[in-house]
Coordinates of C-alpha atoms in Angstrom, one line a residue:
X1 CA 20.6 -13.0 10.0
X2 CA 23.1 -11.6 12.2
X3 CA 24.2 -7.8 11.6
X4 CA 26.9 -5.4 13.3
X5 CA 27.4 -1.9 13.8
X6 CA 30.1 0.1 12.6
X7 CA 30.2 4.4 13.3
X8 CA 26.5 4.2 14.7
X9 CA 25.6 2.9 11.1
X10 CA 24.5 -1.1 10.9
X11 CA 26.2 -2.8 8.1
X12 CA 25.3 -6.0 6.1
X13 CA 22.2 -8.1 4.9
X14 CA 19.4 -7.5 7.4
X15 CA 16.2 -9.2 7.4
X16 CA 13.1 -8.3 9.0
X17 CA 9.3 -8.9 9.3
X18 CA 6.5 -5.9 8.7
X19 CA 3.6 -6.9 10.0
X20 CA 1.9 -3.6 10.9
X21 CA 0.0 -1.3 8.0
X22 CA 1.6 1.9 9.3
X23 CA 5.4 0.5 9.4
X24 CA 4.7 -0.4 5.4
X25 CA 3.2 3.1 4.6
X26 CA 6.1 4.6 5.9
X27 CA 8.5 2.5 3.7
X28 CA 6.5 4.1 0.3
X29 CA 9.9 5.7 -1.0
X30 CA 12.3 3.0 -0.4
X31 CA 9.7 0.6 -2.3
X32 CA 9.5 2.9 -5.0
X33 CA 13.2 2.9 -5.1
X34 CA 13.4 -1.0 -5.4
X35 CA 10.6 -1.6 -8.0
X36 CA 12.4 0.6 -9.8
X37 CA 15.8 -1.6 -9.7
X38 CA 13.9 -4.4 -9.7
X39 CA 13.5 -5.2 -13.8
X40 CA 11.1 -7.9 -13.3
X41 CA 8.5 -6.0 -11.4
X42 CA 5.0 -5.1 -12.9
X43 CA 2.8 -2.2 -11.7
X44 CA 1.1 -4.6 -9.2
X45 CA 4.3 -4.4 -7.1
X46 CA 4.1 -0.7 -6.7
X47 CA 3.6 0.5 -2.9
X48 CA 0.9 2.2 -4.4
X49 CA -1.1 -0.5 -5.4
X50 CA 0.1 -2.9 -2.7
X51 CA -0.9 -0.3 0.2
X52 CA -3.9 0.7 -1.2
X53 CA -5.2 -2.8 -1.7
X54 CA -4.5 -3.5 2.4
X55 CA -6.4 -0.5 3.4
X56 CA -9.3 -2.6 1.2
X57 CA -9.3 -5.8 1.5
X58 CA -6.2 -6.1 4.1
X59 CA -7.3 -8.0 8.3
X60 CA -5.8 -6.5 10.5
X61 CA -2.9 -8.3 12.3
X62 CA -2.2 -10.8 8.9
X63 CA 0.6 -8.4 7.3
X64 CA 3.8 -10.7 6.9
X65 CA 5.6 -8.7 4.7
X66 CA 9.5 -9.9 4.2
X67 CA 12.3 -7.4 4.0
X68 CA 15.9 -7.6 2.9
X69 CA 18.5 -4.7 3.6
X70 CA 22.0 -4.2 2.8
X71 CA 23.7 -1.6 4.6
X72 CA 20.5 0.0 5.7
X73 CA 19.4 -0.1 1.9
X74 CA 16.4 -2.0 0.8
X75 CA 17.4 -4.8 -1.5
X76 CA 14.4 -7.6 -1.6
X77 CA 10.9 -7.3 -0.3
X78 CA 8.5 -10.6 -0.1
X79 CA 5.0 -8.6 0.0
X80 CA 2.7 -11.3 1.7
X81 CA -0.5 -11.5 4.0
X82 CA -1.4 -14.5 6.6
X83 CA -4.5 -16.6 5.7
X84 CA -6.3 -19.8 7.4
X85 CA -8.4 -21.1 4.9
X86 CA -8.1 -23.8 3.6
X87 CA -4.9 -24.1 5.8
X88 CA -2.1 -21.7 7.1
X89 CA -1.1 -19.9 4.1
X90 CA 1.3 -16.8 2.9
X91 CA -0.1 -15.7 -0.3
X92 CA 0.6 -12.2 -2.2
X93 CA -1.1 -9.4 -1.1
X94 CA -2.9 -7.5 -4.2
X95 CA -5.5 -11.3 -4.7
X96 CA -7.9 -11.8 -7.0
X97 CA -7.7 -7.9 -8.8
X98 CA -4.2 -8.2 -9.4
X99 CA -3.0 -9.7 -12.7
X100 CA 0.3 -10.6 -11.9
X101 CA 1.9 -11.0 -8.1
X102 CA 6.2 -11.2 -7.5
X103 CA 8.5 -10.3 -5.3
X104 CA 11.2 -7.3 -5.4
X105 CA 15.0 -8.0 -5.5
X106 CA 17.3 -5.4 -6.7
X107 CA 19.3 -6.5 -9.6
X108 CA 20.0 -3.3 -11.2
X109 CA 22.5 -2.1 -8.9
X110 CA 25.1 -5.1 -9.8
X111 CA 25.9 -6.0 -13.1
X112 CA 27.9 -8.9 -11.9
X113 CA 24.4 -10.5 -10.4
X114 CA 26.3 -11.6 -7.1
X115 CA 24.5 -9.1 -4.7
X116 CA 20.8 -9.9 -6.5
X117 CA 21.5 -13.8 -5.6
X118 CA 22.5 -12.4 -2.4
X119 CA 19.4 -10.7 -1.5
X120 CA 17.7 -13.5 -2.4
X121 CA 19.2 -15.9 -0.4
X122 CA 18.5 -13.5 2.4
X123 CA 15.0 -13.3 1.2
X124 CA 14.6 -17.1 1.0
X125 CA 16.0 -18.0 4.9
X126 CA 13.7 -14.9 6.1
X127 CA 10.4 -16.4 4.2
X128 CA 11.3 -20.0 6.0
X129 CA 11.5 -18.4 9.1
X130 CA 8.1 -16.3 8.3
X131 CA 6.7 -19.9 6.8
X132 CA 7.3 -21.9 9.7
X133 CA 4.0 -22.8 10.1
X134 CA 2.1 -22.3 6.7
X135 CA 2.7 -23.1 2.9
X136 CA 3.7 -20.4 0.7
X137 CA 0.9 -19.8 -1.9
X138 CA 2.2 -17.2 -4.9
X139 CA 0.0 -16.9 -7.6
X140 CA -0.2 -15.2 -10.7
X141 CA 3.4 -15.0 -11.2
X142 CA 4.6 -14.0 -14.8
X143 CA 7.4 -16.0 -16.6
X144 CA 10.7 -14.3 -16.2
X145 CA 9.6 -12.8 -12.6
X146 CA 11.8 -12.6 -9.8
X147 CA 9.7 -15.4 -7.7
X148 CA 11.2 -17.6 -10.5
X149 CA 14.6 -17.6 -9.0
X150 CA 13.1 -17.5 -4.8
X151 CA 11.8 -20.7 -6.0
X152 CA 14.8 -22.2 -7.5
X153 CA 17.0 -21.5 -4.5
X154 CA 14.4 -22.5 -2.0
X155 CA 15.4 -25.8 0.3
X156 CA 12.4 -27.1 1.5
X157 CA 9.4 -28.3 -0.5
X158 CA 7.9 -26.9 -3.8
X159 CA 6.0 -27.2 -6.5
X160 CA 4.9 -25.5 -9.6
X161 CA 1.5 -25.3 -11.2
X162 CA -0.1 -23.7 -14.3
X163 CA -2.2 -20.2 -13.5
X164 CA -4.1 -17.8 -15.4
X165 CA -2.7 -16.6 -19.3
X166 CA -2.0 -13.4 -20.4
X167 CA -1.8 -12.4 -23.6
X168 CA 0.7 -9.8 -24.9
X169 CA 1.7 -8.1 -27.8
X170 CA 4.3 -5.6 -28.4
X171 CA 4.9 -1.9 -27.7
X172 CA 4.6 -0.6 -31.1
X173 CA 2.4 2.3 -32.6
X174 CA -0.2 0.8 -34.0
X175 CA 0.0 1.0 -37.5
X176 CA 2.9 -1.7 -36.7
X177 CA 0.7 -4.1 -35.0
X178 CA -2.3 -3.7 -38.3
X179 CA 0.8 -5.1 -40.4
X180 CA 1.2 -8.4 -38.8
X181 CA -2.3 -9.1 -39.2
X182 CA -3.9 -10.9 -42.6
X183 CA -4.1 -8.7 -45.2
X184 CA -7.8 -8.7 -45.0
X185 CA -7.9 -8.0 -41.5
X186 CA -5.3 -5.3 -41.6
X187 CA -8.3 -3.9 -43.9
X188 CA -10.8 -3.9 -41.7
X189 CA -8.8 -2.5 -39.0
X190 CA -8.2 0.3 -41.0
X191 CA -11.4 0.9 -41.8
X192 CA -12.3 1.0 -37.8
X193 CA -9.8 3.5 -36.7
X194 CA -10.8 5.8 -39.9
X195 CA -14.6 5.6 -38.4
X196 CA -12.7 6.4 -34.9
X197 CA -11.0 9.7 -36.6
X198 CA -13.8 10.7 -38.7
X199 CA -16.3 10.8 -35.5
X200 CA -13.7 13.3 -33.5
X201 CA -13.8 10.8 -30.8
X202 CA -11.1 12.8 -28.5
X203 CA -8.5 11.4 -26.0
X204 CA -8.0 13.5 -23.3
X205 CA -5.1 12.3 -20.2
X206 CA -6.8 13.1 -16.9
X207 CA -4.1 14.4 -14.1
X208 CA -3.7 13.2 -10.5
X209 CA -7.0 15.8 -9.4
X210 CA -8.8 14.6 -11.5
X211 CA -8.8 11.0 -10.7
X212 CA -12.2 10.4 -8.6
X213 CA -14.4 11.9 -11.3
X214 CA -12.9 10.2 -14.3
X215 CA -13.1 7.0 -12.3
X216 CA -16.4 7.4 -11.6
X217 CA -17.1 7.7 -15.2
X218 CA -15.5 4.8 -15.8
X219 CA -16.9 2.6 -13.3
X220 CA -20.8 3.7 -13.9
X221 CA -19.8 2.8 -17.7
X222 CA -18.2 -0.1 -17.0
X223 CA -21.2 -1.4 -15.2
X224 CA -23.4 0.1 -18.2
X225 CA -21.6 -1.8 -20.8
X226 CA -21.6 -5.2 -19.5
X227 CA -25.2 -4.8 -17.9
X228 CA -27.5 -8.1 -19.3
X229 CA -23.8 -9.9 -20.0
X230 CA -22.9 -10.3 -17.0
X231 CA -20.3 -7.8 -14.9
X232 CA -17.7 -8.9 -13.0
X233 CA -19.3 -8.9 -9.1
X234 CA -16.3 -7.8 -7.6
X235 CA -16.1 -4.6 -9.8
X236 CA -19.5 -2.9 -8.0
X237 CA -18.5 -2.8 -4.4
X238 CA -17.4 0.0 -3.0
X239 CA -14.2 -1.2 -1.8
X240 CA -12.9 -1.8 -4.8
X241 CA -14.3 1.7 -6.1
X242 CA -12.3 3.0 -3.3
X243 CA -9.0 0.8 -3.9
X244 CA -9.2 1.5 -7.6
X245 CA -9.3 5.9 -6.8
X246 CA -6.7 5.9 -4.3
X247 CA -4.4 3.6 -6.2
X248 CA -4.9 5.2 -9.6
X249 CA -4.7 8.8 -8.0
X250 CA -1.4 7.9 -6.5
X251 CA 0.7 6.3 -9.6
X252 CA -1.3 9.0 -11.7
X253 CA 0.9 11.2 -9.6
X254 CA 3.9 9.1 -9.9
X255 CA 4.0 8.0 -13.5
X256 CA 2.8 4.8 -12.8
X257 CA -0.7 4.8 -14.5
X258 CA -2.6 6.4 -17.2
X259 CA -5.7 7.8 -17.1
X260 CA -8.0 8.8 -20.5
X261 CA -11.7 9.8 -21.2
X262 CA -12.9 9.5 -24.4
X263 CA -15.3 12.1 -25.1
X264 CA -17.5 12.6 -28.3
X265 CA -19.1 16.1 -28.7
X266 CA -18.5 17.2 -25.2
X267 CA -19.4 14.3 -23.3
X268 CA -17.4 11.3 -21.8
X269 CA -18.7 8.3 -23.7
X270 CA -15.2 6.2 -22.3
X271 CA -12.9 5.8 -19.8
X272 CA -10.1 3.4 -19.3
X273 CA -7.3 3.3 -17.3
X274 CA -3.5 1.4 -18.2
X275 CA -1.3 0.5 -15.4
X276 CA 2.9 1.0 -16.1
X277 CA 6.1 -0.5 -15.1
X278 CA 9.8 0.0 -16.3
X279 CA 8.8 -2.3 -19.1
X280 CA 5.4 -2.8 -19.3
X281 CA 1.8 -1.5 -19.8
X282 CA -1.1 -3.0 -19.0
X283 CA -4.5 -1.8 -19.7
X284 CA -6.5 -2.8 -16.5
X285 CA -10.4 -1.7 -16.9
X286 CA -12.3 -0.1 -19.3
X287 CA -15.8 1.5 -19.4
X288 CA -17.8 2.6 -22.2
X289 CA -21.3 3.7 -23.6
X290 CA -23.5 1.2 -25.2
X291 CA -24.0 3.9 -27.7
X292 CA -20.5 3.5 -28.8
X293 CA -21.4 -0.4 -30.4
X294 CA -24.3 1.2 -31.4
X295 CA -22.9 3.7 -34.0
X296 CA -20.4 0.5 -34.6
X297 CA -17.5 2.1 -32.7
X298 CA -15.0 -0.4 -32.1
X299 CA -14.2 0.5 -28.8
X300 CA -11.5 -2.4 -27.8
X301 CA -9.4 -1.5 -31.2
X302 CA -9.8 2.8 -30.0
X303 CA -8.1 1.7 -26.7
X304 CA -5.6 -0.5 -27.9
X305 CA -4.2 2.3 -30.7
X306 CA -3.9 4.4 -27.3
X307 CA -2.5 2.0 -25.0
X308 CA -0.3 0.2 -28.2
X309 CA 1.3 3.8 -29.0
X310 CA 1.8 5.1 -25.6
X311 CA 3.8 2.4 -24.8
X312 CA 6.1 2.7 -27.9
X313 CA 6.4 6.4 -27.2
X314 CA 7.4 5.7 -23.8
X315 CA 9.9 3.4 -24.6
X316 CA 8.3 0.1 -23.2
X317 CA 8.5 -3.2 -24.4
X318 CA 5.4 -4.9 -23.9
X319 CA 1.6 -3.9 -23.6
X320 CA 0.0 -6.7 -21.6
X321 CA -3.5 -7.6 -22.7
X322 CA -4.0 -9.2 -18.8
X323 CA -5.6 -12.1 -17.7
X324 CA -8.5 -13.8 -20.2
X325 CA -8.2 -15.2 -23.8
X326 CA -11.0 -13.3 -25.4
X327 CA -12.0 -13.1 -29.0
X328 CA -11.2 -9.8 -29.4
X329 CA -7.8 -9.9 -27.8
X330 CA -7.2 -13.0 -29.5
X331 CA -7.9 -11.1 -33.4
X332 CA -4.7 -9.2 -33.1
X333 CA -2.3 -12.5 -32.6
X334 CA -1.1 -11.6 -29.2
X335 CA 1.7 -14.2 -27.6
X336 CA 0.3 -16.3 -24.7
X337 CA 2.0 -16.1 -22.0
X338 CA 0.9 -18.9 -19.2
X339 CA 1.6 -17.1 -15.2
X340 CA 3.0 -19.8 -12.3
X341 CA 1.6 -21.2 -8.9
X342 CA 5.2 -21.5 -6.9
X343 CA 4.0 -23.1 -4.0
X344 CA 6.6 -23.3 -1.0
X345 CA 7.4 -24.7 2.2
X346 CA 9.3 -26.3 4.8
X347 CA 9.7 -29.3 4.3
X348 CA 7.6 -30.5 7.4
X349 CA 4.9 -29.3 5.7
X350 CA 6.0 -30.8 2.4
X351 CA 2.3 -33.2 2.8
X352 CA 0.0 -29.8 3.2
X353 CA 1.9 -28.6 0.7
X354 CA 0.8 -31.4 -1.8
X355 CA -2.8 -31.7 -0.4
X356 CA -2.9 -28.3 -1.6
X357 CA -1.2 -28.6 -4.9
X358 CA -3.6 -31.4 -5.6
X359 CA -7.4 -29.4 -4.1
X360 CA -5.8 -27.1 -6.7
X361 CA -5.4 -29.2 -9.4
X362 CA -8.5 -30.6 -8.8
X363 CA -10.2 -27.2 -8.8
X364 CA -8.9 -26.0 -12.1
X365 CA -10.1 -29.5 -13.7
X366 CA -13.3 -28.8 -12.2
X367 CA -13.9 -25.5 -13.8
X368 CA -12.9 -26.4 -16.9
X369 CA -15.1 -29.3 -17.2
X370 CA -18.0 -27.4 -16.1
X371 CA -17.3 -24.6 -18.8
X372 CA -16.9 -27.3 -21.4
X373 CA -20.0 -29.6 -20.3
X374 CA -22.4 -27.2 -19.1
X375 CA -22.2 -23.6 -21.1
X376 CA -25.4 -22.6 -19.3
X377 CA -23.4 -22.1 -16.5
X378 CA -21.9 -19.1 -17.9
X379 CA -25.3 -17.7 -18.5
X380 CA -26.6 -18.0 -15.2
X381 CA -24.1 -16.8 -13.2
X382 CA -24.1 -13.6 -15.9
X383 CA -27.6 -13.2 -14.7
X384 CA -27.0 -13.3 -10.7
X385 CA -24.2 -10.4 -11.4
X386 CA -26.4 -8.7 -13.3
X387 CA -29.5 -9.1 -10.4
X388 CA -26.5 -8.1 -8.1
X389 CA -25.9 -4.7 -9.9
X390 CA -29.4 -4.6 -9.7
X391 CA -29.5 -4.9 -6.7
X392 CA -26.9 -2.4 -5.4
X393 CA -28.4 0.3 -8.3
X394 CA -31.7 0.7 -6.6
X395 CA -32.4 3.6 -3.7
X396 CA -32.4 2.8 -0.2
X397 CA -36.0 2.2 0.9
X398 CA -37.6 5.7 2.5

């Protein structure tokens, strides 16, 4: 989009492509700036998380990240990355360990909403210049998000598909939450957290220092408490180890996360750590000692009274349970929130675009019949995470 100059300053909407790690590192405190007037955004769309995640998992030479100014200030940022599998894609960077995905548009600035439907306009004509030759994959997008309205101004072809569901409750102490449960319930609950107090099971916030211990905690207890059920594969590499410490350290820093041991007589028998936005908080990963079950701690309902009145004390709205629809989640009558596919394209590529829609689709149904038919599945694939862990527990051969 055409610019001018005016007293050596350039003036209007500007749109331009980062495509190199260094020239994204250096915009850190203008990104902050717009997640921060962006009302939508989660704490998967801070520069934090986003940067450290490329220095992970990032190939060199597939940035593609979209950027929107107004008078030399940022006002929209489209944070992508090139793939070629299964075809020439854009998706979000962040993948498969980020809960939710979006774009940033500032629509703090104006209450009248003209300049945030600017921006995005600007946004949308730079992504079809960036998507000339690949379909636009956004995943994980949460109802409400700013993608929601890329989408609905976007002029070539689309489509939107079902994603993974959240489940949310919200940001109230937690002696708020107890009383929208059965009365019976409520009951037991009570009777949990009075276990909780009477053990002197303390809380302690760990500061921006001490980050790579704490994580460390949490990441051998993670891998200790779901050893023989079956931990997440992704969770025991050490790229993710190191993603997760230079992340966390970082929004520790800023405000943006939260990090707690748990410690019972001295020791650090839990960890966790809760990711924040302007609105929300999210608890992301937890680790704690099988001892804890054993002396019938109920260590999902400790972190949740943290997480539940941190957020009310910080004024949020929600506390996001994440992706996953488990039991215990599930007990405390959480809303279910279902995140969005936008796919997006030109509309030459309108057939790729469905081909994918549809290996999608056909994916999903997949998945869920083989979870239905075949349980075992479950089990198995528990065991080869478990042989992995295994596997990258034992010493290095002399």
């Amino acid at each position: 989009m055409a610019s001018e100059e005016r007293g050596g300053h350039r003036t209007g909407i500007v749109v331009t492509l980062c495509r190199d790690q260094r020239a994204f590192a250096r915009l850190r405190s203008e990104w902050d700036d717009l997640q921060r007037r962006c009302s939508t955004a989660t704490p998967f769309q801070s520069h934090s998380w986003l940067d450290s995640w490329w220095l992970s998992y990032g190939v060199d030479g597939r940035l593609r990240i979209v950027l929107v100014r107004r008078d030399g200030r940022l006002v929209a940022a489209a944070p992508l990355m090139l793939v070629h599998r299964p075809m020439p894609m854009l998706v979000s960077l962040g993948g498969g360990i980020s809960d939710y995905s979006d774009i940033l548009v500032d629509d703090q600035s104006d209450p009248t909403g003209r300049a945030a439907d600017a921006a995005i306009t600007a946004l949308e004509r730079g992504l079809q210049r960036a998507a000339r030759h690949a379909v636009i994959d956004l995943r994980e997008v949460r109802p409400g998000a700013a993608a929601e309205r890329l989408y609905a101004k976007w002029t070539g072809a689309k489509q939107r598909l079902a994603d993974s569901v959240c489940l949310e409750l919200p940001a109230a102490p937690m002696e708020e939450l107890v009383k929208r449960l059965p009365a019976n319930r409520a009951q037991r609950v009570r009777a949990k957290l009075r276990k909780i107090d009477a053990l002197n099971i303390e809380g302690v916030r760990v500061g921006e220092h001490g980050v790579p211990d704490t994580m460390g905690h949490l990441l051998r207890l993670h891998e200790l408490q779901w050893r023989g059920r079956g931990v997440t594969a992704e969770h025991l590499r050490p790229r993710f180890a190191e993603h997760l410490v230079r992340a966390t350290r970082r929004m520790v820093r800023d405000g943006d996360a939260a990090l707690t041991e748990y410690r019972l007589d001295g020791e650090v028998v839990a960890a966790s750590v809760a990711l924040l936005s302007g609105q929300l908080t999210g608890g992301y990963l937890y680790g704690a000692h099988p001892e804890l079950r054993e002396r019938k701690v109920d260590v999902a309902t400790m972190l949740l009274r943290h997480d539940t009145d941190f957020a009310a004390s910080t004024g949020r709205r929600v506390v996001s349970l994440l992706r996953g629809k488990e039991a215990y989640k599930n007990s405390w009558r959480p809303e279910a929130v279902t995140n969005q596919r936008l796919l997006m394209a030109p509309y030459a590529l309108e057939p790729a675009l469905r081909l994918h829609a549809a290996r999608a689709g056909w994916r999903d149904r997949a998945a869920g019949a083989v979870r239905e038919r075949f349980p075992a599945v479950r089990e198995w694939r528990a065991r080869l995470n478990d042989w992995r862990a295994l596997v990258r527990r034992r010493p290095p051969a002399p």
